[in-house]
Every structure is written in structure tokens, then in C-alpha cells.
Short mmCIF file of N, CA and C and ligand atoms in Angstrom, two decimals:
data_model
loop_
_atom_site.label_atom_id
_atom_site.label_comp_id
_atom_site.label_asym_id
_atom_site.label_seq_id
_atom_site.Cartn_x
_atom_site.Cartn_y
_atom_site.Cartn_z
N UNK X 1 12.50 15.20 28.76
CA UNK X 1 13.69 14.35 28.75
C UNK X 1 14.89 15.10 29.34
N UNK X 2 15.66 14.41 30.16
CA UNK X 2 16.85 15.04 30.77
C UNK X 2 17.85 15.41 29.68
N UNK X 3 18.43 16.57 29.82
CA UNK X 3 19.45 16.98 28.85
C UNK X 3 20.83 17.00 29.50
N UNK X 4 20.91 16.54 30.74
CA UNK X 4 22.19 16.60 31.45
C UNK X 4 22.75 15.23 31.75
N UNK X 5 22.28 14.21 31.01
CA UNK X 5 22.78 12.86 31.25
C UNK X 5 23.23 12.21 29.96
N UNK X 6 24.24 11.36 30.08
CA UNK X 6 24.66 10.56 28.94
C UNK X 6 24.89 9.14 29.41
N UNK X 7 25.11 8.26 28.44
CA UNK X 7 25.34 6.85 28.74
C UNK X 7 26.69 6.44 28.19
N UNK X 8 27.43 5.63 28.97
CA UNK X 8 28.72 5.15 28.49
C UNK X 8 28.87 3.65 28.71
N UNK X 9 29.72 3.05 27.91
CA UNK X 9 30.21 1.69 28.19
C UNK X 9 31.73 1.74 28.11
N UNK X 10 32.40 1.15 29.11
CA UNK X 10 33.83 0.86 28.99
C UNK X 10 33.84 -0.51 28.32
N UNK X 11 34.34 -0.55 27.11
CA UNK X 11 34.17 -1.72 26.25
C UNK X 11 35.12 -2.86 26.64
N UNK X 12 34.91 -4.07 26.08
CA UNK X 12 35.70 -5.24 26.51
C UNK X 12 37.22 -5.03 26.46
N UNK X 13 37.73 -4.33 25.46
CA UNK X 13 39.19 -4.13 25.39
C UNK X 13 39.69 -3.32 26.58
N UNK X 14 38.95 -2.31 26.99
CA UNK X 14 39.35 -1.47 28.13
C UNK X 14 39.32 -2.27 29.42
N UNK X 15 38.31 -3.13 29.58
CA UNK X 15 38.21 -3.96 30.78
C UNK X 15 39.34 -4.99 30.79
N UNK X 16 39.57 -5.64 29.65
CA UNK X 16 40.64 -6.66 29.54
C UNK X 16 42.01 -6.09 29.91
N UNK X 17 42.25 -4.86 29.50
CA UNK X 17 43.56 -4.24 29.73
C UNK X 17 43.71 -3.64 31.13
N UNK X 18 42.66 -3.74 31.94
CA UNK X 18 42.74 -3.22 33.31
C UNK X 18 42.60 -1.72 33.42
N UNK X 19 41.87 -1.12 32.47
CA UNK X 19 41.77 0.34 32.44
C UNK X 19 40.49 0.90 33.07
N UNK X 20 39.71 0.06 33.74
CA UNK X 20 38.46 0.57 34.34
C UNK X 20 38.75 1.73 35.29
N UNK X 21 39.68 1.53 36.21
CA UNK X 21 39.94 2.55 37.22
C UNK X 21 40.43 3.85 36.62
N UNK X 22 41.38 3.75 35.70
CA UNK X 22 41.96 4.96 35.10
C UNK X 22 40.90 5.73 34.30
N UNK X 23 40.05 5.01 33.58
CA UNK X 23 39.04 5.70 32.76
C UNK X 23 37.97 6.33 33.66
N UNK X 24 37.54 5.61 34.70
CA UNK X 24 36.55 6.21 35.62
C UNK X 24 37.13 7.43 36.32
N UNK X 25 38.40 7.38 36.66
CA UNK X 25 39.05 8.54 37.29
C UNK X 25 39.00 9.74 36.36
N UNK X 26 39.28 9.50 35.09
CA UNK X 26 39.27 10.60 34.12
C UNK X 26 37.86 11.16 33.95
N UNK X 27 36.88 10.27 33.94
CA UNK X 27 35.48 10.69 33.79
C UNK X 27 35.04 11.55 34.98
N UNK X 28 35.33 11.08 36.19
CA UNK X 28 34.87 11.84 37.36
C UNK X 28 35.70 13.12 37.54
N UNK X 29 36.98 13.06 37.22
CA UNK X 29 37.82 14.27 37.31
C UNK X 29 37.38 15.32 36.30
N UNK X 30 36.67 14.89 35.25
CA UNK X 30 36.17 15.82 34.23
C UNK X 30 34.79 16.38 34.60
N UNK X 31 34.31 16.06 35.79
CA UNK X 31 33.09 16.68 36.28
C UNK X 31 31.82 15.87 36.10
N UNK X 32 31.94 14.63 35.66
CA UNK X 32 30.75 13.78 35.51
C UNK X 32 30.48 13.04 36.82
N UNK X 33 29.21 13.00 37.19
CA UNK X 33 28.77 12.23 38.36
C UNK X 33 28.21 10.90 37.87
N UNK X 34 28.59 9.81 38.52
CA UNK X 34 28.08 8.49 38.12
C UNK X 34 26.72 8.29 38.77
N UNK X 35 25.68 8.16 37.93
CA UNK X 35 24.30 8.03 38.41
C UNK X 35 23.93 6.56 38.58
N UNK X 36 24.45 5.70 37.69
CA UNK X 36 24.21 4.26 37.75
C UNK X 36 25.42 3.60 37.10
N UNK X 37 25.79 2.40 37.59
CA UNK X 37 26.95 1.73 36.98
C UNK X 37 26.89 0.24 37.29
N UNK X 38 27.31 -0.58 36.30
CA UNK X 38 27.41 -2.03 36.56
C UNK X 38 28.42 -2.67 35.62
N UNK X 39 29.04 -3.76 36.11
CA UNK X 39 29.84 -4.64 35.27
C UNK X 39 28.89 -5.69 34.72
N UNK X 40 28.88 -5.85 33.40
CA UNK X 40 27.94 -6.80 32.80
C UNK X 40 28.55 -7.34 31.52
N UNK X 41 27.89 -8.29 30.91
CA UNK X 41 28.37 -8.79 29.61
C UNK X 41 27.18 -8.87 28.66
N UNK X 42 27.36 -8.32 27.47
CA UNK X 42 26.27 -8.30 26.49
C UNK X 42 26.21 -9.64 25.75
N UNK X 43 24.99 -10.11 25.51
CA UNK X 43 24.80 -11.25 24.62
C UNK X 43 24.84 -10.76 23.17
N UNK X 44 24.92 -11.69 22.24
CA UNK X 44 24.90 -11.30 20.82
C UNK X 44 23.60 -10.57 20.50
N UNK X 45 22.49 -11.04 21.06
CA UNK X 45 21.21 -10.38 20.82
C UNK X 45 21.23 -8.95 21.37
N UNK X 46 21.82 -8.78 22.55
CA UNK X 46 21.93 -7.44 23.14
C UNK X 46 22.73 -6.51 22.21
N UNK X 47 23.89 -6.99 21.77
CA UNK X 47 24.77 -6.14 20.95
C UNK X 47 24.12 -5.80 19.61
N UNK X 48 23.42 -6.78 19.03
CA UNK X 48 22.74 -6.52 17.75
C UNK X 48 21.65 -5.47 17.92
N UNK X 49 20.96 -5.52 19.05
CA UNK X 49 19.90 -4.53 19.29
C UNK X 49 20.51 -3.16 19.60
N UNK X 50 21.51 -3.14 20.46
CA UNK X 50 22.12 -1.87 20.86
C UNK X 50 22.69 -1.13 19.65
N UNK X 51 23.33 -1.89 18.74
CA UNK X 51 23.99 -1.30 17.57
C UNK X 51 23.18 -1.50 16.29
N UNK X 52 21.87 -1.66 16.41
CA UNK X 52 21.02 -1.95 15.24
C UNK X 52 21.20 -0.92 14.12
N UNK X 53 21.48 0.33 14.49
CA UNK X 53 21.65 1.37 13.47
C UNK X 53 22.80 1.03 12.51
N UNK X 54 23.72 0.19 12.95
CA UNK X 54 24.90 -0.15 12.13
C UNK X 54 24.76 -1.52 11.44
N UNK X 55 23.54 -2.10 11.43
CA UNK X 55 23.44 -3.50 10.99
C UNK X 55 23.81 -3.75 9.53
N UNK X 56 23.72 -2.72 8.71
CA UNK X 56 24.10 -2.90 7.30
C UNK X 56 25.58 -2.60 7.05
N UNK X 57 26.29 -2.17 8.06
CA UNK X 57 27.70 -1.79 7.86
C UNK X 57 28.58 -3.03 7.76
N UNK X 58 29.67 -2.95 7.00
CA UNK X 58 30.53 -4.13 6.82
C UNK X 58 31.17 -4.63 8.11
N UNK X 59 31.30 -3.73 9.10
CA UNK X 59 31.96 -4.13 10.35
C UNK X 59 30.99 -4.64 11.41
N UNK X 60 29.70 -4.80 11.07
CA UNK X 60 28.70 -5.14 12.09
C UNK X 60 29.01 -6.45 12.81
N UNK X 61 29.38 -7.49 12.05
CA UNK X 61 29.68 -8.79 12.66
C UNK X 61 30.86 -8.69 13.62
N UNK X 62 31.88 -7.98 13.17
CA UNK X 62 33.08 -7.76 13.98
C UNK X 62 32.72 -6.97 15.26
N UNK X 63 31.84 -6.00 15.12
CA UNK X 63 31.42 -5.17 16.25
C UNK X 63 30.68 -6.02 17.30
N UNK X 64 29.80 -6.89 16.83
CA UNK X 64 29.04 -7.75 17.75
C UNK X 64 29.99 -8.72 18.46
N UNK X 65 30.92 -9.33 17.72
CA UNK X 65 31.93 -10.23 18.32
C UNK X 65 32.72 -9.52 19.42
N UNK X 66 33.19 -8.34 19.08
CA UNK X 66 34.00 -7.54 20.00
C UNK X 66 33.23 -7.17 21.26
N UNK X 67 32.01 -6.67 21.08
CA UNK X 67 31.26 -6.16 22.23
C UNK X 67 30.75 -7.26 23.16
N UNK X 68 30.78 -8.52 22.69
CA UNK X 68 30.27 -9.63 23.49
C UNK X 68 31.39 -10.52 24.04
N UNK X 69 32.64 -10.22 23.73
CA UNK X 69 33.70 -11.18 24.08
C UNK X 69 34.12 -11.14 25.54
N UNK X 70 33.69 -10.16 26.28
CA UNK X 70 34.02 -10.08 27.70
C UNK X 70 33.19 -9.01 28.36
N UNK X 71 33.42 -8.83 29.67
CA UNK X 71 32.61 -7.86 30.39
C UNK X 71 32.82 -6.42 29.95
N UNK X 72 31.81 -5.64 30.17
CA UNK X 72 31.85 -4.19 29.96
C UNK X 72 31.41 -3.52 31.26
N UNK X 73 31.70 -2.23 31.38
CA UNK X 73 31.11 -1.42 32.45
C UNK X 73 30.13 -0.48 31.78
N UNK X 74 28.87 -0.58 32.16
CA UNK X 74 27.82 0.31 31.65
C UNK X 74 27.52 1.35 32.72
N UNK X 75 27.38 2.60 32.33
CA UNK X 75 27.13 3.64 33.32
C UNK X 75 26.33 4.80 32.75
N UNK X 76 25.56 5.42 33.62
CA UNK X 76 24.85 6.66 33.30
C UNK X 76 25.59 7.79 34.02
N UNK X 77 25.89 8.84 33.27
CA UNK X 77 26.69 9.96 33.78
C UNK X 77 25.90 11.25 33.73
N UNK X 78 26.14 12.10 34.71
CA UNK X 78 25.42 13.37 34.80
C UNK X 78 26.40 14.55 34.85
N UNK X 79 26.10 15.56 34.07
CA UNK X 79 26.90 16.79 34.03
C UNK X 79 26.13 17.76 33.14
N UNK X 80 26.31 19.05 33.34
CA UNK X 80 25.74 19.99 32.37
C UNK X 80 26.29 19.66 30.99
N UNK X 81 25.44 19.69 29.97
CA UNK X 81 25.89 19.46 28.59
C UNK X 81 26.57 18.09 28.45
N UNK X 82 26.00 17.09 29.13
CA UNK X 82 26.68 15.79 29.27
C UNK X 82 27.01 15.11 27.94
N UNK X 83 26.04 15.06 27.03
CA UNK X 83 26.27 14.30 25.78
C UNK X 83 27.44 14.88 25.01
N UNK X 84 27.39 16.17 24.78
CA UNK X 84 28.44 16.81 23.97
C UNK X 84 29.79 16.80 24.71
N UNK X 85 29.77 17.12 26.00
CA UNK X 85 31.03 17.16 26.74
C UNK X 85 31.67 15.78 26.84
N UNK X 86 30.83 14.74 26.93
CA UNK X 86 31.40 13.39 27.03
C UNK X 86 31.99 12.96 25.68
N UNK X 87 31.32 13.32 24.59
CA UNK X 87 31.90 13.00 23.26
C UNK X 87 33.25 13.72 23.10
N UNK X 88 33.35 14.93 23.61
CA UNK X 88 34.64 15.63 23.56
C UNK X 88 35.68 14.89 24.39
N UNK X 89 35.28 14.45 25.59
CA UNK X 89 36.22 13.75 26.47
C UNK X 89 36.70 12.43 25.88
N UNK X 90 35.84 11.71 25.16
CA UNK X 90 36.29 10.40 24.62
C UNK X 90 37.08 10.57 23.32
N UNK X 91 36.82 11.58 22.53
CA UNK X 91 37.57 11.78 21.29
C UNK X 91 36.96 11.06 20.11
N UNK X 92 37.57 11.21 18.96
CA UNK X 92 37.06 10.67 17.70
C UNK X 92 36.96 9.15 17.74
N UNK X 93 36.03 8.60 16.94
CA UNK X 93 35.83 7.15 16.86
C UNK X 93 37.14 6.42 16.59
N UNK X 94 37.93 6.95 15.65
CA UNK X 94 39.23 6.37 15.33
C UNK X 94 40.29 7.03 16.22
N UNK X 95 40.93 6.27 17.10
CA UNK X 95 41.90 6.89 18.02
C UNK X 95 43.03 7.62 17.28
N UNK X 96 43.28 7.22 16.06
CA UNK X 96 44.31 7.92 15.27
C UNK X 96 43.92 9.38 15.02
N UNK X 97 42.61 9.64 15.03
CA UNK X 97 42.11 11.01 14.80
C UNK X 97 41.74 11.71 16.11
N UNK X 98 41.84 11.02 17.23
CA UNK X 98 41.38 11.58 18.51
C UNK X 98 42.38 12.60 19.05
N UNK X 99 41.84 13.63 19.67
CA UNK X 99 42.69 14.70 20.23
C UNK X 99 43.53 14.18 21.39
N UNK X 100 44.67 14.82 21.59
CA UNK X 100 45.55 14.48 22.72
C UNK X 100 44.77 14.58 24.03
N UNK X 101 45.01 13.62 24.92
CA UNK X 101 44.39 13.66 26.24
C UNK X 101 43.01 13.05 26.30
N UNK X 102 42.41 12.72 25.14
CA UNK X 102 41.09 12.10 25.17
C UNK X 102 41.22 10.62 25.56
N UNK X 103 40.10 10.06 26.02
CA UNK X 103 40.13 8.66 26.49
C UNK X 103 40.51 7.72 25.35
N UNK X 104 39.97 7.97 24.16
CA UNK X 104 40.33 7.08 23.05
C UNK X 104 41.78 7.26 22.63
N UNK X 105 42.30 8.47 22.68
CA UNK X 105 43.72 8.68 22.35
C UNK X 105 44.59 7.91 23.35
N UNK X 106 44.18 7.93 24.62
CA UNK X 106 45.00 7.30 25.66
C UNK X 106 44.86 5.78 25.69
N UNK X 107 43.64 5.28 25.45
CA UNK X 107 43.38 3.87 25.75
C UNK X 107 42.88 3.02 24.58
N UNK X 108 42.54 3.61 23.44
CA UNK X 108 41.98 2.81 22.35
C UNK X 108 43.08 2.32 21.42
N UNK X 109 42.85 1.13 20.87
CA UNK X 109 43.84 0.52 19.98
C UNK X 109 43.55 0.78 18.51
N UNK X 110 42.27 0.89 18.16
CA UNK X 110 41.90 1.00 16.74
C UNK X 110 40.48 1.55 16.63
N UNK X 111 40.05 1.80 15.39
CA UNK X 111 38.68 2.30 15.19
C UNK X 111 37.64 1.30 15.67
N UNK X 112 37.96 0.03 15.60
CA UNK X 112 37.01 -0.99 16.06
C UNK X 112 37.08 -1.13 17.58
N UNK X 113 38.29 -1.33 18.10
CA UNK X 113 38.48 -1.53 19.54
C UNK X 113 38.86 -0.20 20.16
N UNK X 114 37.82 0.60 20.43
CA UNK X 114 38.09 1.99 20.81
C UNK X 114 37.70 2.34 22.25
N UNK X 115 37.73 1.34 23.11
CA UNK X 115 37.76 1.50 24.57
C UNK X 115 36.47 1.97 25.23
N UNK X 116 35.73 2.86 24.57
CA UNK X 116 34.62 3.49 25.28
C UNK X 116 33.52 3.91 24.31
N UNK X 117 32.29 3.84 24.81
CA UNK X 117 31.12 4.32 24.07
C UNK X 117 30.61 5.60 24.72
N UNK X 118 30.09 6.51 23.92
CA UNK X 118 29.38 7.67 24.44
C UNK X 118 28.17 7.95 23.56
N UNK X 119 27.03 8.19 24.18
CA UNK X 119 25.81 8.47 23.41
C UNK X 119 26.01 9.69 22.52
N UNK X 120 25.29 9.71 21.38
CA UNK X 120 25.46 10.81 20.43
C UNK X 120 24.34 11.83 20.47
N UNK X 121 23.32 11.62 21.32
CA UNK X 121 22.22 12.59 21.45
C UNK X 121 21.52 12.35 22.78
N UNK X 122 20.76 13.34 23.24
CA UNK X 122 19.97 13.16 24.47
C UNK X 122 18.98 12.02 24.31
N UNK X 123 18.38 11.93 23.13
CA UNK X 123 17.39 10.87 22.88
C UNK X 123 18.06 9.50 22.99
N UNK X 124 19.21 9.32 22.35
CA UNK X 124 19.90 8.03 22.42
C UNK X 124 20.45 7.76 23.82
N UNK X 125 20.85 8.79 24.54
CA UNK X 125 21.31 8.59 25.92
C UNK X 125 20.18 7.98 26.76
N UNK X 126 18.96 8.46 26.57
CA UNK X 126 17.82 7.93 27.33
C UNK X 126 17.51 6.49 26.90
N UNK X 127 17.53 6.24 25.59
CA UNK X 127 17.25 4.89 25.08
C UNK X 127 18.32 3.90 25.57
N UNK X 128 19.58 4.30 25.47
CA UNK X 128 20.68 3.41 25.84
C UNK X 128 20.73 3.17 27.35
N UNK X 129 20.42 4.20 28.13
CA UNK X 129 20.37 4.03 29.60
C UNK X 129 19.26 3.05 29.97
N UNK X 130 18.12 3.20 29.34
CA UNK X 130 16.99 2.30 29.61
C UNK X 130 17.31 0.88 29.19
N UNK X 131 18.07 0.75 28.08
CA UNK X 131 18.45 -0.58 27.59
C UNK X 131 19.22 -1.35 28.67
N UNK X 132 20.13 -0.67 29.35
CA UNK X 132 21.00 -1.34 30.33
C UNK X 132 20.47 -1.27 31.76
N UNK X 133 19.62 -0.31 32.06
CA UNK X 133 19.20 -0.11 33.45
C UNK X 133 17.69 -0.07 33.61
N UNK X 134 16.96 -0.67 32.70
CA UNK X 134 15.51 -0.64 32.78
C UNK X 134 15.05 -1.20 34.12
N UNK X 135 14.17 -0.47 34.77
CA UNK X 135 13.61 -0.94 36.02
C UNK X 135 14.45 -0.60 37.24
N UNK X 136 15.66 -0.05 37.01
CA UNK X 136 16.51 0.28 38.15
C UNK X 136 16.15 1.66 38.69
N UNK X 137 16.36 1.84 39.98
CA UNK X 137 16.03 3.13 40.60
C UNK X 137 17.23 4.06 40.52
N UNK X 138 17.38 4.73 39.42
CA UNK X 138 18.52 5.64 39.31
C UNK X 138 18.08 7.09 39.16
N UNK X 139 16.79 7.31 39.03
CA UNK X 139 16.38 8.69 38.73
C UNK X 139 15.85 9.41 39.95
P1 IDP V 1 31.04 6.13 17.92
O1 IDP V 1 31.21 4.99 18.90
O2 IDP V 1 32.20 7.09 17.96
O3 IDP V 1 29.71 6.83 18.05
P2 IDP V 1 29.99 4.85 15.52
O4 IDP V 1 30.25 5.33 14.13
O5 IDP V 1 28.63 5.06 16.10
O6 IDP V 1 31.11 5.50 16.47
O7 IDP V 1 30.34 3.31 15.55
C1 IDP V 1 29.98 2.50 16.65
C2 IDP V 1 31.14 1.59 16.98
O8 IDP V 1 31.35 0.69 15.87
C3 IDP V 1 32.49 2.30 17.14
O9 IDP V 1 32.66 2.88 18.41
C4 IDP V 1 33.45 1.17 16.87
O10 IDP V 1 33.57 0.29 18.01
C5 IDP V 1 32.75 0.42 15.75
N1 IDP V 1 33.20 0.89 14.43
C6 IDP V 1 32.89 2.06 13.83
N2 IDP V 1 33.48 2.18 12.62
C7 IDP V 1 34.18 1.02 12.45
C8 IDP V 1 35.02 0.53 11.39
O11 IDP V 1 35.22 1.17 10.36
N3 IDP V 1 35.56 -0.71 11.59
C9 IDP V 1 35.36 -1.45 12.72
N4 IDP V 1 34.58 -1.03 13.72
C10 IDP V 1 34.01 0.20 13.61
MG1 MG V 2 27.81 6.20 17.61
#
């Protein structure tokens, strides 16, 4: 399994606010290469499957509503130490706790609407990339 790739989504709030360009600029300026990318919209079934690990959480319904309300940008990113470095670049889940200069500090409104997703492990990066890009020639 590749250890130098991660998966991201620019979430509906970031797309709605017109932040696609600024966030991609920050990602590429931080040394990530875009391996695959698309503008897409998740169905409720997609969001429930993608976030299945959170299905018992009280915010699950809200999360599915949020993630399906408009387009997202899904992308596979490549860099040495991609998973960990990308989590550092996006900052804490709650933007109130995110470090200065991180994507969530700059662009997220709340713990729920937090602008960007980043995989939390190499295994999940592979699963999440396949979820959005299955069958695509990106490797
Ligand atoms: P992560 O995106 O930083 O990995 P997770 O804990 O995996 O954070 O949660 C997945 C997503 O669920 C978050 O990015 C956020 O959109 C949403 N979420 C997490 N915690 C809450 C909460 O307490 N209220 C509302 N939404 C939440
Ligand atoms: Mg997570």
C-alpha cells in the first residue's frame, strides 16, 4: 500500500464560499501533488457509507445533510508523509482549536462545517480514494 498518498474533500461550505482556488493553492504550495481530482456531489447513501464509522454519533444526521447539500472537490494528493502532513496542514477538527495558518483556521466556520477532509491513516486514504475514484486511471 502506498504510504505517500492521502485523500481530501473540499467540503460543501468551502465550495459555496468560493474557496476552492485558495485552498488548492495552499495545498500545492505546501508540497502536495494532485494525483486525481473532481467536482462531484455525494448522495445521502454515499455520505452514510463514507462516514459509516460515525453512524452512532449524535451529529451523524447533520453530517450527512451537510456533506450532501452541494458540490465537493474530491482529490488524491501525493507527498512524502502525506497523511500526517496533510492532517497538520488542515488543523484540528474544531477550527476553534486549529493552529494559526491551517486550512480549517482560515476557512472553517465550526466543528461541523470545517471546510476540508483529510484521511486519518494510509489504510483509510486508500479506501477513501477508491470510494471516489474507483476504476479511474490515477496510479
Ligand atoms: P476529522 O474530519 O477531523 O477527521 P472526525 O472526528 O473524523 O473529524 O469527524 C468527521 C467529520 O464529522 C468532521 O470533519 C466534521 O465535519 C463532523 N463532526 C465531527 N464532530 C462533530 C460534532 O461534534 N458536531 C458536528 N459535526 C461534527
Ligand atoms: Mg476523521
